[in-house]
One Martini backbone bead per residue (centre of mass of N, CA, C, O) as a GRO file, in nm:
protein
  138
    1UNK     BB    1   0.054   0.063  -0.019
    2UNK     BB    2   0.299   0.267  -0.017
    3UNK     BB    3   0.330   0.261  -0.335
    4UNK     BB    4   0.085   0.390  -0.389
    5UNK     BB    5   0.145   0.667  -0.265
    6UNK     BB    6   0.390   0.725  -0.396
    7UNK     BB    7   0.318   0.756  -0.661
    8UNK     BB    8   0.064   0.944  -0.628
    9UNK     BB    9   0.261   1.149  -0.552
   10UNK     BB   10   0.469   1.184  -0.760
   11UNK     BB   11   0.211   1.242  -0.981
   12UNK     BB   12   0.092   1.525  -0.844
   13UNK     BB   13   0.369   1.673  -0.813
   14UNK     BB   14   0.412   1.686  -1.141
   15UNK     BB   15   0.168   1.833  -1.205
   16UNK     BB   16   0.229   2.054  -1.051
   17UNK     BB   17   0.521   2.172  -1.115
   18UNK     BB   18   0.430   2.224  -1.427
   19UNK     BB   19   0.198   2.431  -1.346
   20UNK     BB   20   0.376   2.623  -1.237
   21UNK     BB   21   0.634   2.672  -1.412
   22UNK     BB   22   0.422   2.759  -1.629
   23UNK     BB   23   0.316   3.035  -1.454
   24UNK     BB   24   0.548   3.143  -1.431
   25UNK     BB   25   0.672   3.160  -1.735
   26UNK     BB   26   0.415   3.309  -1.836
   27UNK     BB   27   0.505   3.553  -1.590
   28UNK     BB   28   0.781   3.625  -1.547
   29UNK     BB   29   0.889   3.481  -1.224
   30UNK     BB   30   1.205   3.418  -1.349
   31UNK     BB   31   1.482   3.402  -1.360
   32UNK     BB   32   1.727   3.331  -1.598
   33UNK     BB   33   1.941   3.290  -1.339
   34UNK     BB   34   1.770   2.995  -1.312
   35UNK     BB   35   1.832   2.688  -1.248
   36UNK     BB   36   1.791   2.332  -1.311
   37UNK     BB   37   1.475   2.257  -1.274
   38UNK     BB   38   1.462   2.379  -1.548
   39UNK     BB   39   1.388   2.414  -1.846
   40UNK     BB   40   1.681   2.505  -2.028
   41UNK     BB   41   1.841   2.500  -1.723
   42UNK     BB   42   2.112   2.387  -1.661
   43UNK     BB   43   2.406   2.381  -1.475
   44UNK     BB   44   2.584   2.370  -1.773
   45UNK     BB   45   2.491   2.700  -1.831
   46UNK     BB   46   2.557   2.808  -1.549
   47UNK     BB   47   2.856   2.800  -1.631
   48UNK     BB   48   2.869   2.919  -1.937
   49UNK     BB   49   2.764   3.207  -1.845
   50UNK     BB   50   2.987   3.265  -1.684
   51UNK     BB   51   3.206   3.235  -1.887
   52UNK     BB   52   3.132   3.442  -2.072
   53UNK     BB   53   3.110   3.661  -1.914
   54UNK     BB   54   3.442   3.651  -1.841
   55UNK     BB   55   3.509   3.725  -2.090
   56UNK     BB   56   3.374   3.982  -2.183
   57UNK     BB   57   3.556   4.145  -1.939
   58UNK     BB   58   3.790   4.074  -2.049
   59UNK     BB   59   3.756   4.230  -2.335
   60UNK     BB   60   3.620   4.499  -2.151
   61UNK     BB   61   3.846   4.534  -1.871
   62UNK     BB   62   3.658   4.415  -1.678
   63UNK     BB   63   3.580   4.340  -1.348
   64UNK     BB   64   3.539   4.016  -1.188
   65UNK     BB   65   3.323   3.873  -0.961
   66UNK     BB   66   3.252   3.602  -0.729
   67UNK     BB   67   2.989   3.408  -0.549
   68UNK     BB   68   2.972   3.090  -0.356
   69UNK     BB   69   2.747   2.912  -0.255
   70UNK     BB   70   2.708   2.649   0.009
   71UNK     BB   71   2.433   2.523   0.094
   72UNK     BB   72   2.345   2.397   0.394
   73UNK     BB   73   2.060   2.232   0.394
   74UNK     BB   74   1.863   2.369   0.219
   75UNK     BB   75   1.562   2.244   0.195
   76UNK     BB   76   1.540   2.245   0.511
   77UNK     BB   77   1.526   2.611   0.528
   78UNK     BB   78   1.239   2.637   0.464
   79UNK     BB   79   1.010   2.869   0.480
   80UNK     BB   80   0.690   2.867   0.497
   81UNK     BB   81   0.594   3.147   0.509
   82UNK     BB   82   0.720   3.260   0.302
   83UNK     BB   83   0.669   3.056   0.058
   84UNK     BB   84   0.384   3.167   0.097
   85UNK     BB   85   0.425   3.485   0.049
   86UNK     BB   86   0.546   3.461  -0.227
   87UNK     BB   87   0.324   3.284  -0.407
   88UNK     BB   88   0.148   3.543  -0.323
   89UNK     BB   89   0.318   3.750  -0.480
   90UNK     BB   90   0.297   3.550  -0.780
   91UNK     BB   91  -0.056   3.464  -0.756
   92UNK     BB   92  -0.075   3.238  -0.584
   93UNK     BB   93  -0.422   3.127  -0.497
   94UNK     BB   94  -0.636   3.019  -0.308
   95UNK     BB   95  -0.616   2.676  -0.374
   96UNK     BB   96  -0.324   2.660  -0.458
   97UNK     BB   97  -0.229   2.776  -0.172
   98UNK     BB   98  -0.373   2.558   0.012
   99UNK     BB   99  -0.214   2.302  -0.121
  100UNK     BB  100   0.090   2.436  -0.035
  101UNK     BB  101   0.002   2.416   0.256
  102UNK     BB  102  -0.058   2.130   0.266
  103UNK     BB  103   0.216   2.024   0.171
  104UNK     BB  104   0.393   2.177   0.407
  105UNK     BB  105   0.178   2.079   0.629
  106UNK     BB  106   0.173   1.849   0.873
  107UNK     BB  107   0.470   1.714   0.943
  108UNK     BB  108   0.664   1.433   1.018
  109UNK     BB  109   0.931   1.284   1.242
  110UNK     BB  110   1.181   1.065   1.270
  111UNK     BB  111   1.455   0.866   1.438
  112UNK     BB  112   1.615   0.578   1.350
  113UNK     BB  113   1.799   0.268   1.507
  114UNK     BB  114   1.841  -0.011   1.625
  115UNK     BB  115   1.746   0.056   1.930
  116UNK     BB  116   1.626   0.342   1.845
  117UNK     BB  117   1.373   0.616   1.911
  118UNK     BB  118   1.232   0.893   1.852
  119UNK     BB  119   1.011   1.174   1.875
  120UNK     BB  120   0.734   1.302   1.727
  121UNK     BB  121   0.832   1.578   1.524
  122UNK     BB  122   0.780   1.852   1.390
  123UNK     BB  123   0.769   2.041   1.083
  124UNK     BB  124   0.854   2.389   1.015
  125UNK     BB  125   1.072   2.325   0.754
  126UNK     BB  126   1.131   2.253   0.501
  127UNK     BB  127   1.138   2.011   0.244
  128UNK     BB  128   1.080   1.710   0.079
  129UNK     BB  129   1.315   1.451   0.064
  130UNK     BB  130   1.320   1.429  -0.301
  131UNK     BB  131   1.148   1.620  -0.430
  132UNK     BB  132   1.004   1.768  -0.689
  133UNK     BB  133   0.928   2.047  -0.521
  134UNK     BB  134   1.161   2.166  -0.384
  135UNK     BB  135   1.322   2.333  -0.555
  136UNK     BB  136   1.119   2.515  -0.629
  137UNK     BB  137   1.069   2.621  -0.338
  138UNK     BB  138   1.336   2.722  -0.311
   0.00000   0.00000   0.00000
């Protein structure tokens, strides 16, 4: 049973993510420097436009900085009411936005190992874990 729950779940998320996506890139409510999860915005394009970027700087003698961050267990971060209040910036509202507040609250979490259990903690930040929706909500 429960792998049925997961397939239905794996492809409710696609599906929303889908609508989302469609709904941001028509809206053109995504930066164009938004890579990954994005349809042909891969992280390998995201090296090429730097690489030609400093390329660009270095023939118009032009000074270039960069920085990278390295955030660590950035999914985990992701705070709840902001990105419920991101996406009602963005115009999702109604339906759309009670659904992402009901996939994003009341889960539960705990921790087990060989021969102990934590105890069920509720989850108040972060996206699940390798979940479709995940990216997109970072």
């Amino acid at each position: 049973m429960l792998v049925v729950l997961t397939y239905f779940s794996k492809n409710f998320e696609k599906i929303l993510c889908v609508r989302l996506n469609d709904y941001f890139t028509k809206n053109n409510l995504l930066s164009q420097q938004q890579y990954c999860f994005r349809n042909n915005h891969s992280t390998s394009l995201a090296i090429t436009d730097l690489y030609e970027n400093l390329l660009q700087n270095l023939d118009e003698k032009l000074i270039s900085c960069a920085v990278f961050l390295d955030l660590r267990i950035p999914f985990d971060s992701v705070n709840h009411s902001i990105s419920l209040t991101k996406h009602e910036h963005c115009g999702v509202r109604g339906d759309a936005l009670k659904l992402i507040q009901s996939y994003l609250s009341n889960r539960k979490q705990y921790v087990q190992g060989v021969n102990s259990k934590s105890s069920l903690n509720s989850i108040i930040s972060g996206v699940p874990q390798s979940s479709i929706l995940g990216p997109l909500f970072f």
